[in-house]
Structure formats: C-alpha cells, structure tokens
Amino acid sequence: MNRGDVPDVVIVGEPLVEFSAADPLTHAETFRLSFSGDALNAAIAASAAGAHVALVTRTGEDEFGDRLVDFAARHGIDTRWMWRGPGHTGAYVVGADPLGTRAFAYLRSGSAASRLGPADVDRAPVAEARAVLLSGITAALSDSCAAAVVHAAEKAGGKVVYDPNFRSRLTTPAAAREILAKVAPRAALVLPSCPTDTSALLDTTDPEEAAEACLDLGAAAVAVTCGADGVLLASGRERRHLPAIPATEIVDATGAGDAFGGALTARLARGASIVDAVRGGAAAASICLGGQGGTGRIATAADIERLLAES
C-alpha cells in the first residue's frame, strides 16, 4: 500500500442506525433517522477536521447496512474496511436532552460489528496509520471485539488514542478496567471522562487522581474531560488545565465526546501538539452540541479554528 493510500487515522468500532427524538423516550412519538455510534461519530469528526480516516467495522447485509456505508462515504470516510455481514446492522434509539441526561435503548445484540475480531484488525492498516482511535464501547460489544481492541493497540505501536467510554449497560467496571489496563501502556493519550469513567474505572472523582492513575498504568499522556470545568492534561511531569470552550448553542449532548476524540486524533495525526489537539477537540465537541443526534452538527476544520480564535 502506497503512503498516499494509507489513512491518517484508523478507528475500530460499530456504526449504528440512529433513531433520535427531541423529547424523552417516555413520551416521544416522532423520531429522526440518521446514523451514529461512537466510532462513526468520531470518524466523521476526524474526517471533517481534515484527516484521511478509515473505519474498520462490519455492517449487516441489509438495507440499513447499504445506507450506512453510503452515509460514511458521503462524509469522507474511507469505507474499504467496512465489511458486510454476517449479522444485522446495529441500531439504537435516543431521547434528546440538552442537560445531557439522555436515555438510550440499544438494538445491537448479535450485530455484524459485534463479530469483529483480531483477524479483522490484521486486514486493516492499523500499523501503518499515524493514529489509531479505540474505544471501551467497542471492547464491550463481545469477547471477540475486546480481543480486537487489545490487538489493535498492540499493532499500533504507541499511536493509540483510547477513550474508555464506560457504559454500564454494555459491560461491568471490572471488565472495562481490564481492557484499560491492557491498552493504556500502548496509548499515546487516554481520554477518561470525570466522573463517569473515573469513578467506575479508577475509583475516584478527582481529575488529578484519575490522571495519575492512568499514567501509572503506562499511558504516555492523559486528558481527563470534566465537562464545563474543561480538561486536565497530564504527561510526564507536566500538568495543565485547559478551560472549557463554551458552546454557542446547546441542542443535544449526543456525540460530543466522540467529536472531541475524533477531532483531536485527527489533529494529532496531522502533526499538532497534544495541547493544540485537545483544544481543537474541545472546540469540535462544543460545536457538536448545536445539533440533534450524534452527527447532527459536524465541526469542520474551519469551524474549529474560528471558535478557537473567538475563545
């Protein structure tokens, strides 16, 4: 494979059909069809931020799979490693809530992407990419997916950005901690959220303690996201607090964390410092809040630079 054909960023995970409502699921009646999932949201954010992005996944051999691959391609994602079947295309339903307390109902058990494994990682340009973004959600889908995440971290050779992304409906704290312990020593950057990830996986709601815990696991750097309190960035002896970048509009918090991870990984892959990458990711996350659903508002590279200049 020629260097020009190699993606800057490789993301391993499950894209999902998304049915989103502007009301809580307890009484919502109208839903908007789109496509989302943490891996797809991050891939689209990375592509919009200027990177050549490949998504390594499986979709069902069904109409939703057709539409999903087309959706990814239209958003600039390299779909060569989006294989089809067996199994159905996963989906979820979400009730939007600007305050961030969203309700999700997942329809992904036995999905095509849940059958990803180390052999799929070996067929993808993981070792050649400049950065590889992995997620605890992907690891939680199945035993084979967990093995794929760990194998991808091993193949990436220290170029991993890892978002623990703990979801209690998908996995247990013990299982998620085990994956974090295996991936962190191979990670250039770990992105735990505080308090959700840190309390479940690191037994703390203190950002500094969480950062130290991830560094002790072997991560080269840690960016602890703290919502409106910004990001604590830690690496070696450096500890730096980066303030939050206020959103100009808040419609739905779905996908904001994915936009953060995707945009910052794109910037890292294209040569930015960790500080600049994290600030760009924070800007992308703030912009994402202005749309409904995981891909309702996508931050372009120009959008990110404009918001950074204004902040």
PDB file of C-alpha atoms in Angstrom:
ATOM      1  CA  MET A   1       0.000   0.000   0.000  1.00  0.00           C
ATOM      2  CA  ASN A   2       1.411   3.397  -1.005  1.00  0.00           C
ATOM      3  CA  ARG A   3       1.733   6.025   1.752  1.00  0.00           C
ATOM      4  CA  GLY A   4      -0.860   8.152  -0.036  1.00  0.00           C
ATOM      5  CA  ASP A   5      -3.383   5.326   0.253  1.00  0.00           C
ATOM      6  CA  VAL A   6      -2.768   4.829   3.983  1.00  0.00           C
ATOM      7  CA  PRO A   7      -5.271   6.582   6.258  1.00  0.00           C
ATOM      8  CA  ASP A   8      -4.025   9.151   8.739  1.00  0.00           C
ATOM      9  CA  VAL A   9      -6.463   7.787  11.312  1.00  0.00           C
ATOM     10  CA  VAL A  10      -7.920   4.312  11.761  1.00  0.00           C
ATOM     11  CA  ILE A  11     -10.937   3.819  14.016  1.00  0.00           C
ATOM     12  CA  VAL A  12     -12.227   0.402  15.075  1.00  0.00           C
ATOM     13  CA  GLY A  13     -15.844   0.117  16.193  1.00  0.00           C
ATOM     14  CA  GLU A  14     -19.528  -0.159  15.447  1.00  0.00           C
ATOM     15  CA  PRO A  15     -21.562   2.357  13.451  1.00  0.00           C
ATOM     16  CA  LEU A  16     -25.254   2.326  14.307  1.00  0.00           C
ATOM     17  CA  VAL A  17     -28.576   3.280  12.811  1.00  0.00           C
ATOM     18  CA  GLU A  18     -29.857   6.119  14.980  1.00  0.00           C
ATOM     19  CA  PHE A  19     -33.471   6.930  15.782  1.00  0.00           C
ATOM     20  CA  SER A  20     -33.375  10.200  17.743  1.00  0.00           C
ATOM     21  CA  ALA A  21     -36.191  12.145  19.348  1.00  0.00           C
ATOM     22  CA  ALA A  22     -36.335  15.710  20.588  1.00  0.00           C
ATOM     23  CA  ASP A  23     -38.277  14.514  23.659  1.00  0.00           C
ATOM     24  CA  PRO A  24     -37.607  11.919  26.378  1.00  0.00           C
ATOM     25  CA  LEU A  25     -38.290   8.344  25.301  1.00  0.00           C
ATOM     26  CA  THR A  26     -41.071   8.066  27.857  1.00  0.00           C
ATOM     27  CA  HIS A  27     -43.391  10.060  25.584  1.00  0.00           C
ATOM     28  CA  ALA A  28     -41.556  10.734  22.290  1.00  0.00           C
ATOM     29  CA  GLU A  29     -43.593   9.867  19.181  1.00  0.00           C
ATOM     30  CA  THR A  30     -41.543  11.314  16.333  1.00  0.00           C
ATOM     31  CA  PHE A  31     -38.032  10.084  15.551  1.00  0.00           C
ATOM     32  CA  ARG A  32     -35.393  11.223  13.080  1.00  0.00           C
ATOM     33  CA  LEU A  33     -33.472   8.542  11.194  1.00  0.00           C
ATOM     34  CA  SER A  34     -29.740   9.028  10.899  1.00  0.00           C
ATOM     35  CA  PHE A  35     -26.535   7.123  11.615  1.00  0.00           C
ATOM     36  CA  SER A  36     -24.313   7.389  14.637  1.00  0.00           C
ATOM     37  CA  GLY A  37     -22.479   5.263  17.210  1.00  0.00           C
ATOM     38  CA  ASP A  38     -19.277   6.359  18.894  1.00  0.00           C
ATOM     39  CA  ALA A  39     -16.953   5.007  16.192  1.00  0.00           C
ATOM     40  CA  LEU A  40     -18.881   6.614  13.327  1.00  0.00           C
ATOM     41  CA  ASN A  41     -19.289   9.921  15.149  1.00  0.00           C
ATOM     42  CA  ALA A  42     -15.565  10.053  15.853  1.00  0.00           C
ATOM     43  CA  ALA A  43     -14.678   9.050  12.286  1.00  0.00           C
ATOM     44  CA  ILE A  44     -16.855  11.789  10.808  1.00  0.00           C
ATOM     45  CA  ALA A  45     -15.412  14.339  13.247  1.00  0.00           C
ATOM     46  CA  ALA A  46     -11.868  13.303  12.321  1.00  0.00           C
ATOM     47  CA  SER A  47     -12.618  13.487   8.620  1.00  0.00           C
ATOM     48  CA  ALA A  48     -14.237  16.917   8.941  1.00  0.00           C
ATOM     49  CA  ALA A  49     -11.169  18.074  10.883  1.00  0.00           C
ATOM     50  CA  GLY A  50      -9.029  17.305   7.844  1.00  0.00           C
ATOM     51  CA  ALA A  51      -7.742  13.745   8.257  1.00  0.00           C
ATOM     52  CA  HIS A  52      -7.932  10.772   5.887  1.00  0.00           C
ATOM     53  CA  VAL A  53      -9.965   8.389   8.052  1.00  0.00           C
ATOM     54  CA  ALA A  54     -10.727   4.687   7.755  1.00  0.00           C
ATOM     55  CA  LEU A  55     -13.421   2.944   9.775  1.00  0.00           C
ATOM     56  CA  VAL A  56     -12.767  -0.725  10.498  1.00  0.00           C
ATOM     57  CA  THR A  57     -16.099  -2.423  11.109  1.00  0.00           C
ATOM     58  CA  ARG A  58     -18.813  -4.758   9.888  1.00  0.00           C
ATOM     59  CA  THR A  59     -22.352  -3.845   8.851  1.00  0.00           C
ATOM     60  CA  GLY A  60     -25.291  -6.090   8.118  1.00  0.00           C
ATOM     61  CA  GLU A  61     -26.133  -7.347   4.648  1.00  0.00           C
ATOM     62  CA  ASP A  62     -29.349  -5.362   4.799  1.00  0.00           C
ATOM     63  CA  GLU A  63     -30.771  -2.062   3.576  1.00  0.00           C
ATOM     64  CA  PHE A  64     -29.560  -0.193   6.646  1.00  0.00           C
ATOM     65  CA  GLY A  65     -26.067  -1.515   6.006  1.00  0.00           C
ATOM     66  CA  ASP A  66     -26.224  -0.149   2.453  1.00  0.00           C
ATOM     67  CA  ARG A  67     -27.355   3.242   3.686  1.00  0.00           C
ATOM     68  CA  LEU A  68     -24.777   3.338   6.455  1.00  0.00           C
ATOM     69  CA  VAL A  69     -21.831   2.673   4.159  1.00  0.00           C
ATOM     70  CA  ASP A  70     -23.137   5.336   1.767  1.00  0.00           C
ATOM     71  CA  PHE A  71     -23.545   7.781   4.665  1.00  0.00           C
ATOM     72  CA  ALA A  72     -19.967   7.184   5.769  1.00  0.00           C
ATOM     73  CA  ALA A  73     -18.633   7.657   2.242  1.00  0.00           C
ATOM     74  CA  ARG A  74     -20.551  10.917   1.817  1.00  0.00           C
ATOM     75  CA  HIS A  75     -18.856  12.212   4.958  1.00  0.00           C
ATOM     76  CA  GLY A  76     -15.400  11.490   3.589  1.00  0.00           C
ATOM     77  CA  ILE A  77     -14.673   8.220   5.382  1.00  0.00           C
ATOM     78  CA  ASP A  78     -12.595   5.583   3.621  1.00  0.00           C
ATOM     79  CA  THR A  79     -15.012   2.628   3.550  1.00  0.00           C
ATOM     80  CA  ARG A  80     -12.609  -0.034   2.231  1.00  0.00           C
ATOM     81  CA  TRP A  81     -12.541  -1.715   5.638  1.00  0.00           C
ATOM     82  CA  MET A  82     -16.290  -1.590   6.290  1.00  0.00           C
ATOM     83  CA  TRP A  83     -17.074  -5.235   5.568  1.00  0.00           C
ATOM     84  CA  ARG A  84     -20.576  -6.674   5.223  1.00  0.00           C
ATOM     85  CA  GLY A  85     -22.178  -9.327   7.439  1.00  0.00           C
ATOM     86  CA  PRO A  86     -22.848 -11.778   8.878  1.00  0.00           C
ATOM     87  CA  GLY A  87     -25.434 -10.436  11.298  1.00  0.00           C
ATOM     88  CA  HIS A  88     -27.674  -7.388  11.207  1.00  0.00           C
ATOM     89  CA  THR A  89     -26.770  -3.701  11.318  1.00  0.00           C
ATOM     90  CA  GLY A  90     -26.909  -2.437  14.899  1.00  0.00           C
ATOM     91  CA  ALA A  91     -29.218   0.383  15.947  1.00  0.00           C
ATOM     92  CA  TYR A  92     -30.233   2.486  18.919  1.00  0.00           C
ATOM     93  CA  VAL A  93     -32.971   4.886  19.989  1.00  0.00           C
ATOM     94  CA  VAL A  94     -32.199   8.042  21.940  1.00  0.00           C
ATOM     95  CA  GLY A  95     -34.307  10.693  23.588  1.00  0.00           C
ATOM     96  CA  ALA A  96     -32.547  14.043  23.352  1.00  0.00           C
ATOM     97  CA  ASP A  97     -31.950  16.144  26.445  1.00  0.00           C
ATOM     98  CA  PRO A  98     -29.869  19.349  26.371  1.00  0.00           C
ATOM     99  CA  LEU A  99     -28.841  18.736  30.008  1.00  0.00           C
ATOM    100  CA  GLY A 100     -27.044  15.550  28.983  1.00  0.00           C
ATOM    101  CA  THR A 101     -29.155  13.026  30.942  1.00  0.00           C
ATOM    102  CA  ARG A 102     -30.121  11.093  27.840  1.00  0.00           C
ATOM    103  CA  ALA A 103     -31.946   7.761  27.642  1.00  0.00           C
ATOM    104  CA  PHE A 104     -30.712   5.132  25.178  1.00  0.00           C
ATOM    105  CA  ALA A 105     -32.253   1.865  24.027  1.00  0.00           C
ATOM    106  CA  TYR A 106     -29.827  -0.345  22.079  1.00  0.00           C
ATOM    107  CA  LEU A 107     -30.694  -2.900  19.376  1.00  0.00           C
ATOM    108  CA  ARG A 108     -27.207  -4.276  18.767  1.00  0.00           C
ATOM    109  CA  SER A 109     -27.072  -7.781  20.281  1.00  0.00           C
ATOM    110  CA  GLY A 110     -25.651 -10.191  17.692  1.00  0.00           C
ATOM    111  CA  SER A 111     -24.935  -7.384  15.248  1.00  0.00           C
ATOM    112  CA  ALA A 112     -22.422  -7.729  12.437  1.00  0.00           C
ATOM    113  CA  ALA A 113     -19.942  -5.399  14.172  1.00  0.00           C
ATOM    114  CA  SER A 114     -20.104  -7.402  17.400  1.00  0.00           C
ATOM    115  CA  ARG A 115     -18.358 -10.187  15.453  1.00  0.00           C
ATOM    116  CA  LEU A 116     -15.227  -8.135  14.800  1.00  0.00           C
ATOM    117  CA  GLY A 117     -12.055  -9.876  15.912  1.00  0.00           C
ATOM    118  CA  PRO A 118      -8.246  -9.752  15.726  1.00  0.00           C
ATOM    119  CA  ALA A 119      -8.283 -11.168  12.186  1.00  0.00           C
ATOM    120  CA  ASP A 120     -10.181  -8.075  11.022  1.00  0.00           C
ATOM    121  CA  VAL A 121      -7.547  -5.861  12.636  1.00  0.00           C
ATOM    122  CA  ASP A 122      -4.840  -7.757  10.757  1.00  0.00           C
ATOM    123  CA  ARG A 123      -6.598  -6.998   7.444  1.00  0.00           C
ATOM    124  CA  ALA A 124      -6.709  -3.253   8.166  1.00  0.00           C
ATOM    125  CA  PRO A 125      -3.884  -0.651   8.001  1.00  0.00           C
ATOM    126  CA  VAL A 126      -3.628  -0.307  11.775  1.00  0.00           C
ATOM    127  CA  ALA A 127       0.152  -0.499  11.936  1.00  0.00           C
ATOM    128  CA  GLU A 128       0.587   1.964   9.060  1.00  0.00           C
ATOM    129  CA  ALA A 129      -1.775   4.716  10.248  1.00  0.00           C
ATOM    130  CA  ARG A 130      -0.451   7.789  12.016  1.00  0.00           C
ATOM    131  CA  ALA A 131      -3.012   7.417  14.818  1.00  0.00           C
ATOM    132  CA  VAL A 132      -5.498   4.761  15.915  1.00  0.00           C
ATOM    133  CA  LEU A 133      -8.599   5.648  17.936  1.00  0.00           C
ATOM    134  CA  LEU A 134     -10.059   2.871  20.089  1.00  0.00           C
ATOM    135  CA  SER A 135     -12.983   2.797  22.483  1.00  0.00           C
ATOM    136  CA  GLY A 136     -14.170   0.946  25.535  1.00  0.00           C
ATOM    137  CA  ILE A 137     -17.574   0.692  23.889  1.00  0.00           C
ATOM    138  CA  THR A 138     -16.099  -1.413  21.092  1.00  0.00           C
ATOM    139  CA  ALA A 139     -14.353  -3.646  23.625  1.00  0.00           C
ATOM    140  CA  ALA A 140     -17.655  -4.143  25.483  1.00  0.00           C
ATOM    141  CA  LEU A 141     -19.586  -5.492  22.486  1.00  0.00           C
ATOM    142  CA  SER A 142     -18.264  -9.055  22.682  1.00  0.00           C
ATOM    143  CA  ASP A 143     -15.249 -11.125  23.671  1.00  0.00           C
ATOM    144  CA  SER A 144     -14.005 -11.029  20.073  1.00  0.00           C
ATOM    145  CA  CYS A 145     -14.351  -7.235  19.977  1.00  0.00           C
ATOM    146  CA  ALA A 146     -12.393  -6.936  23.225  1.00  0.00           C
ATOM    147  CA  ALA A 147      -9.655  -9.053  21.692  1.00  0.00           C
ATOM    148  CA  ALA A 148      -9.728  -6.874  18.561  1.00  0.00           C
ATOM    149  CA  VAL A 149      -9.250  -3.679  20.600  1.00  0.00           C
ATOM    150  CA  VAL A 150      -6.305  -5.102  22.522  1.00  0.00           C
ATOM    151  CA  HIS A 151      -4.770  -6.499  19.331  1.00  0.00           C
ATOM    152  CA  ALA A 152      -5.170  -3.143  17.564  1.00  0.00           C
ATOM    153  CA  ALA A 153      -3.431  -1.413  20.461  1.00  0.00           C
ATOM    154  CA  GLU A 154      -0.557  -3.867  20.191  1.00  0.00           C
ATOM    155  CA  LYS A 155      -0.243  -3.386  16.417  1.00  0.00           C
ATOM    156  CA  ALA A 156      -0.485   0.418  16.546  1.00  0.00           C
ATOM    157  CA  GLY A 157       2.863   0.764  18.268  1.00  0.00           C
ATOM    158  CA  GLY A 158       2.226   3.628  20.680  1.00  0.00           C
ATOM    159  CA  LYS A 159      -0.016   5.637  18.357  1.00  0.00           C
ATOM    160  CA  VAL A 160      -3.241   4.829  20.209  1.00  0.00           C
ATOM    161  CA  VAL A 161      -5.792   7.309  21.482  1.00  0.00           C
ATOM    162  CA  TYR A 162      -8.076   5.419  23.884  1.00  0.00           C
ATOM    163  CA  ASP A 163     -11.479   6.592  25.085  1.00  0.00           C
ATOM    164  CA  PRO A 164     -12.634   4.311  27.945  1.00  0.00           C
ATOM    165  CA  ASN A 165     -16.241   5.419  27.282  1.00  0.00           C
ATOM    166  CA  PHE A 166     -17.689   3.254  30.074  1.00  0.00           C
ATOM    167  CA  ARG A 167     -21.304   2.159  29.561  1.00  0.00           C
ATOM    168  CA  SER A 168     -22.882   0.203  32.416  1.00  0.00           C
ATOM    169  CA  ARG A 169     -25.488  -1.265  30.059  1.00  0.00           C
ATOM    170  CA  LEU A 170     -22.752  -2.890  27.986  1.00  0.00           C
ATOM    171  CA  THR A 171     -20.128  -4.040  30.472  1.00  0.00           C
ATOM    172  CA  THR A 172     -19.006  -4.160  34.093  1.00  0.00           C
ATOM    173  CA  PRO A 173     -16.450  -1.924  35.781  1.00  0.00           C
ATOM    174  CA  ALA A 174     -14.172  -4.936  36.295  1.00  0.00           C
ATOM    175  CA  ALA A 175     -14.192  -5.896  32.617  1.00  0.00           C
ATOM    176  CA  ALA A 176     -13.681  -2.290  31.498  1.00  0.00           C
ATOM    177  CA  ARG A 177     -10.788  -1.874  33.925  1.00  0.00           C
ATOM    178  CA  GLU A 178      -9.118  -4.949  32.484  1.00  0.00           C
ATOM    179  CA  ILE A 179      -9.238  -3.506  28.962  1.00  0.00           C
ATOM    180  CA  LEU A 180      -7.948  -0.142  30.169  1.00  0.00           C
ATOM    181  CA  ALA A 181      -5.036  -1.844  31.917  1.00  0.00           C
ATOM    182  CA  LYS A 182      -4.113  -3.676  28.702  1.00  0.00           C
ATOM    183  CA  VAL A 183      -4.456  -0.689  26.365  1.00  0.00           C
ATOM    184  CA  ALA A 184      -3.028   2.132  28.492  1.00  0.00           C
ATOM    185  CA  PRO A 185       0.622   1.001  28.259  1.00  0.00           C
ATOM    186  CA  ARG A 186       0.345   1.271  24.473  1.00  0.00           C
ATOM    187  CA  ALA A 187      -1.544   4.572  24.422  1.00  0.00           C
ATOM    188  CA  ALA A 188      -0.201   7.955  23.419  1.00  0.00           C
ATOM    189  CA  LEU A 189      -3.269   9.508  25.027  1.00  0.00           C
ATOM    190  CA  VAL A 190      -6.122   8.221  27.231  1.00  0.00           C
ATOM    191  CA  LEU A 191      -9.369  10.203  27.447  1.00  0.00           C
ATOM    192  CA  PRO A 192     -11.326   9.356  30.615  1.00  0.00           C
ATOM    193  CA  SER A 193     -14.372  11.444  31.450  1.00  0.00           C
ATOM    194  CA  CYS A 194     -14.830  12.655  35.002  1.00  0.00           C
ATOM    195  CA  PRO A 195     -16.777  11.496  36.917  1.00  0.00           C
ATOM    196  CA  THR A 196     -18.391   8.802  34.724  1.00  0.00           C
ATOM    197  CA  ASP A 197     -15.285   6.913  33.599  1.00  0.00           C
ATOM    198  CA  THR A 198     -13.067   7.840  36.516  1.00  0.00           C
ATOM    199  CA  SER A 199     -15.445   6.709  39.254  1.00  0.00           C
ATOM    200  CA  ALA A 200     -16.220   3.368  37.593  1.00  0.00           C
ATOM    201  CA  LEU A 201     -12.729   2.503  36.377  1.00  0.00           C
ATOM    202  CA  LEU A 202     -10.316   4.396  38.622  1.00  0.00           C
ATOM    203  CA  ASP A 203     -12.234   4.715  41.912  1.00  0.00           C
ATOM    204  CA  THR A 204     -12.012   8.490  42.001  1.00  0.00           C
ATOM    205  CA  THR A 205     -13.921  11.607  41.044  1.00  0.00           C
ATOM    206  CA  ASP A 206     -10.794  13.741  41.352  1.00  0.00           C
ATOM    207  CA  PRO A 207      -9.357  14.600  37.913  1.00  0.00           C
ATOM    208  CA  GLU A 208      -5.775  14.778  39.178  1.00  0.00           C
ATOM    209  CA  GLU A 209      -6.007  11.388  40.875  1.00  0.00           C
ATOM    210  CA  ALA A 210      -7.543   9.941  37.701  1.00  0.00           C
ATOM    211  CA  ALA A 211      -4.740  11.334  35.573  1.00  0.00           C
ATOM    212  CA  GLU A 212      -2.095   9.888  37.888  1.00  0.00           C
ATOM    213  CA  ALA A 213      -3.832   6.508  37.850  1.00  0.00           C
ATOM    214  CA  CYS A 214      -3.781   6.370  34.040  1.00  0.00           C
ATOM    215  CA  LEU A 215      -0.133   7.419  33.935  1.00  0.00           C
ATOM    216  CA  ASP A 216       0.640   4.696  36.470  1.00  0.00           C
ATOM    217  CA  LEU A 217      -0.999   2.196  34.105  1.00  0.00           C
ATOM    218  CA  GLY A 218       1.534   3.224  31.465  1.00  0.00           C
ATOM    219  CA  ALA A 219      -0.246   5.831  29.343  1.00  0.00           C
ATOM    220  CA  ALA A 220       2.093   8.415  27.820  1.00  0.00           C
ATOM    221  CA  ALA A 221      -0.462  11.194  28.372  1.00  0.00           C
ATOM    222  CA  VAL A 222      -3.955  11.638  29.797  1.00  0.00           C
ATOM    223  CA  ALA A 223      -6.690  14.155  29.037  1.00  0.00           C
ATOM    224  CA  VAL A 224      -9.365  13.999  31.745  1.00  0.00           C
ATOM    225  CA  THR A 225     -12.512  15.669  30.439  1.00  0.00           C
ATOM    226  CA  CYS A 226     -14.518  17.479  33.129  1.00  0.00           C
ATOM    227  CA  GLY A 227     -17.459  18.990  31.252  1.00  0.00           C
ATOM    228  CA  ALA A 228     -17.860  22.684  31.969  1.00  0.00           C
ATOM    229  CA  ASP A 229     -14.671  22.576  34.059  1.00  0.00           C
ATOM    230  CA  GLY A 230     -12.546  21.894  30.991  1.00  0.00           C
ATOM    231  CA  VAL A 231      -9.778  19.314  30.557  1.00  0.00           C
ATOM    232  CA  LEU A 232      -6.883  18.294  32.777  1.00  0.00           C
ATOM    233  CA  LEU A 233      -3.946  17.322  30.571  1.00  0.00           C
ATOM    234  CA  ALA A 234      -1.148  15.310  32.151  1.00  0.00           C
ATOM    235  CA  SER A 235       2.027  13.836  30.698  1.00  0.00           C
ATOM    236  CA  GLY A 236       5.324  13.122  32.420  1.00  0.00           C
ATOM    237  CA  ARG A 237       5.829  15.937  34.919  1.00  0.00           C
ATOM    238  CA  GLU A 238       3.525  18.375  33.139  1.00  0.00           C
ATOM    239  CA  ARG A 239       0.035  19.076  34.475  1.00  0.00           C
ATOM    240  CA  ARG A 240      -2.042  21.627  32.614  1.00  0.00           C
ATOM    241  CA  HIS A 241      -5.659  22.720  32.938  1.00  0.00           C
ATOM    242  CA  LEU A 242      -7.324  23.721  29.680  1.00  0.00           C
ATOM    243  CA  PRO A 243     -10.549  25.699  30.170  1.00  0.00           C
ATOM    244  CA  ALA A 244     -13.772  24.620  28.518  1.00  0.00           C
ATOM    245  CA  ILE A 245     -14.753  26.236  25.246  1.00  0.00           C
ATOM    246  CA  PRO A 246     -18.345  27.467  25.656  1.00  0.00           C
ATOM    247  CA  ALA A 247     -20.905  26.305  23.121  1.00  0.00           C
ATOM    248  CA  THR A 248     -22.810  28.952  21.217  1.00  0.00           C
ATOM    249  CA  GLU A 249     -25.892  26.699  21.086  1.00  0.00           C
ATOM    250  CA  ILE A 250     -26.946  23.600  23.020  1.00  0.00           C
ATOM    251  CA  VAL A 251     -29.482  21.252  21.440  1.00  0.00           C
ATOM    252  CA  ASP A 252     -28.282  17.744  22.299  1.00  0.00           C
ATOM    253  CA  ALA A 253     -25.197  16.345  24.015  1.00  0.00           C
ATOM    254  CA  THR A 254     -25.195  13.111  21.987  1.00  0.00           C
ATOM    255  CA  GLY A 255     -21.836  12.504  20.325  1.00  0.00           C
ATOM    256  CA  ALA A 256     -19.968  15.442  21.873  1.00  0.00           C
ATOM    257  CA  GLY A 257     -17.394  13.173  23.469  1.00  0.00           C
ATOM    258  CA  ASP A 258     -16.958  11.320  20.191  1.00  0.00           C
ATOM    259  CA  ALA A 259     -16.406  14.607  18.354  1.00  0.00           C
ATOM    260  CA  PHE A 260     -13.781  15.507  20.948  1.00  0.00           C
ATOM    261  CA  GLY A 261     -11.896  12.257  20.433  1.00  0.00           C
ATOM    262  CA  GLY A 262     -12.205  12.235  16.667  1.00  0.00           C
ATOM    263  CA  ALA A 263     -11.103  15.817  16.097  1.00  0.00           C
ATOM    264  CA  LEU A 264      -8.174  15.658  18.492  1.00  0.00           C
ATOM    265  CA  THR A 265      -6.975  12.362  16.971  1.00  0.00           C
ATOM    266  CA  ALA A 266      -7.108  13.935  13.514  1.00  0.00           C
ATOM    267  CA  ARG A 267      -5.056  16.885  14.698  1.00  0.00           C
ATOM    268  CA  LEU A 268      -2.502  14.624  16.379  1.00  0.00           C
ATOM    269  CA  ALA A 269      -2.188  12.568  13.194  1.00  0.00           C
ATOM    270  CA  ARG A 270      -1.532  15.720  11.212  1.00  0.00           C
ATOM    271  CA  GLY A 271       1.261  16.882  13.496  1.00  0.00           C
ATOM    272  CA  ALA A 272      -0.365  19.076  16.145  1.00  0.00           C
ATOM    273  CA  SER A 273       0.921  19.155  19.703  1.00  0.00           C
ATOM    274  CA  ILE A 274      -1.174  17.405  22.331  1.00  0.00           C
ATOM    275  CA  VAL A 275      -2.291  20.768  23.745  1.00  0.00           C
ATOM    276  CA  ASP A 276      -3.423  22.041  20.338  1.00  0.00           C
ATOM    277  CA  ALA A 277      -5.058  18.717  19.558  1.00  0.00           C
ATOM    278  CA  VAL A 278      -7.037  18.710  22.814  1.00  0.00           C
ATOM    279  CA  ARG A 279      -8.133  22.320  22.366  1.00  0.00           C
ATOM    280  CA  GLY A 280      -9.298  21.518  18.845  1.00  0.00           C
ATOM    281  CA  GLY A 281     -11.187  18.504  20.128  1.00  0.00           C
ATOM    282  CA  ALA A 282     -12.852  20.625  22.791  1.00  0.00           C
ATOM    283  CA  ALA A 283     -13.949  23.127  20.145  1.00  0.00           C
ATOM    284  CA  ALA A 284     -15.377  20.334  17.975  1.00  0.00           C
ATOM    285  CA  ALA A 285     -17.301  18.972  20.975  1.00  0.00           C
ATOM    286  CA  SER A 286     -18.788  22.394  21.717  1.00  0.00           C
ATOM    287  CA  ILE A 287     -19.893  22.803  18.103  1.00  0.00           C
ATOM    288  CA  CYS A 288     -21.410  19.301  18.143  1.00  0.00           C
ATOM    289  CA  LEU A 289     -23.769  20.357  20.942  1.00  0.00           C
ATOM    290  CA  GLY A 290     -25.645  22.525  18.443  1.00  0.00           C
ATOM    291  CA  GLY A 291     -27.163  19.598  16.504  1.00  0.00           C
ATOM    292  CA  GLN A 292     -29.601  16.790  17.244  1.00  0.00           C
ATOM    293  CA  GLY A 293     -28.116  13.297  17.340  1.00  0.00           C
ATOM    294  CA  GLY A 294     -24.539  12.115  17.110  1.00  0.00           C
ATOM    295  CA  THR A 295     -23.898  13.625  13.678  1.00  0.00           C
ATOM    296  CA  GLY A 296     -26.468  16.426  13.665  1.00  0.00           C
ATOM    297  CA  ARG A 297     -23.812  19.161  13.745  1.00  0.00           C
ATOM    298  CA  ILE A 298     -20.341  18.394  12.431  1.00  0.00           C
ATOM    299  CA  ALA A 299     -17.434  20.744  13.040  1.00  0.00           C
ATOM    300  CA  THR A 300     -15.210  21.407  10.027  1.00  0.00           C
ATOM    301  CA  ALA A 301     -11.567  22.382  10.403  1.00  0.00           C
ATOM    302  CA  ALA A 302     -12.553  25.974   9.627  1.00  0.00           C
ATOM    303  CA  ASP A 303     -15.307  25.891  12.268  1.00  0.00           C
ATOM    304  CA  ILE A 304     -12.829  24.656  14.859  1.00  0.00           C
ATOM    305  CA  GLU A 305     -10.240  27.317  14.072  1.00  0.00           C
ATOM    306  CA  ARG A 306     -12.897  30.036  14.121  1.00  0.00           C
ATOM    307  CA  LEU A 307     -14.183  29.006  17.540  1.00  0.00           C
ATOM    308  CA  LEU A 308     -10.653  28.718  18.931  1.00  0.00           C
ATOM    309  CA  ALA A 309      -9.870  32.206  17.704  1.00  0.00           C
ATOM    310  CA  GLU A 310     -13.005  33.543  19.397  1.00  0.00           C
ATOM    311  CA  SER A 311     -12.365  31.772  22.709  1.00  0.00           C
TER     312      SER A 311
END
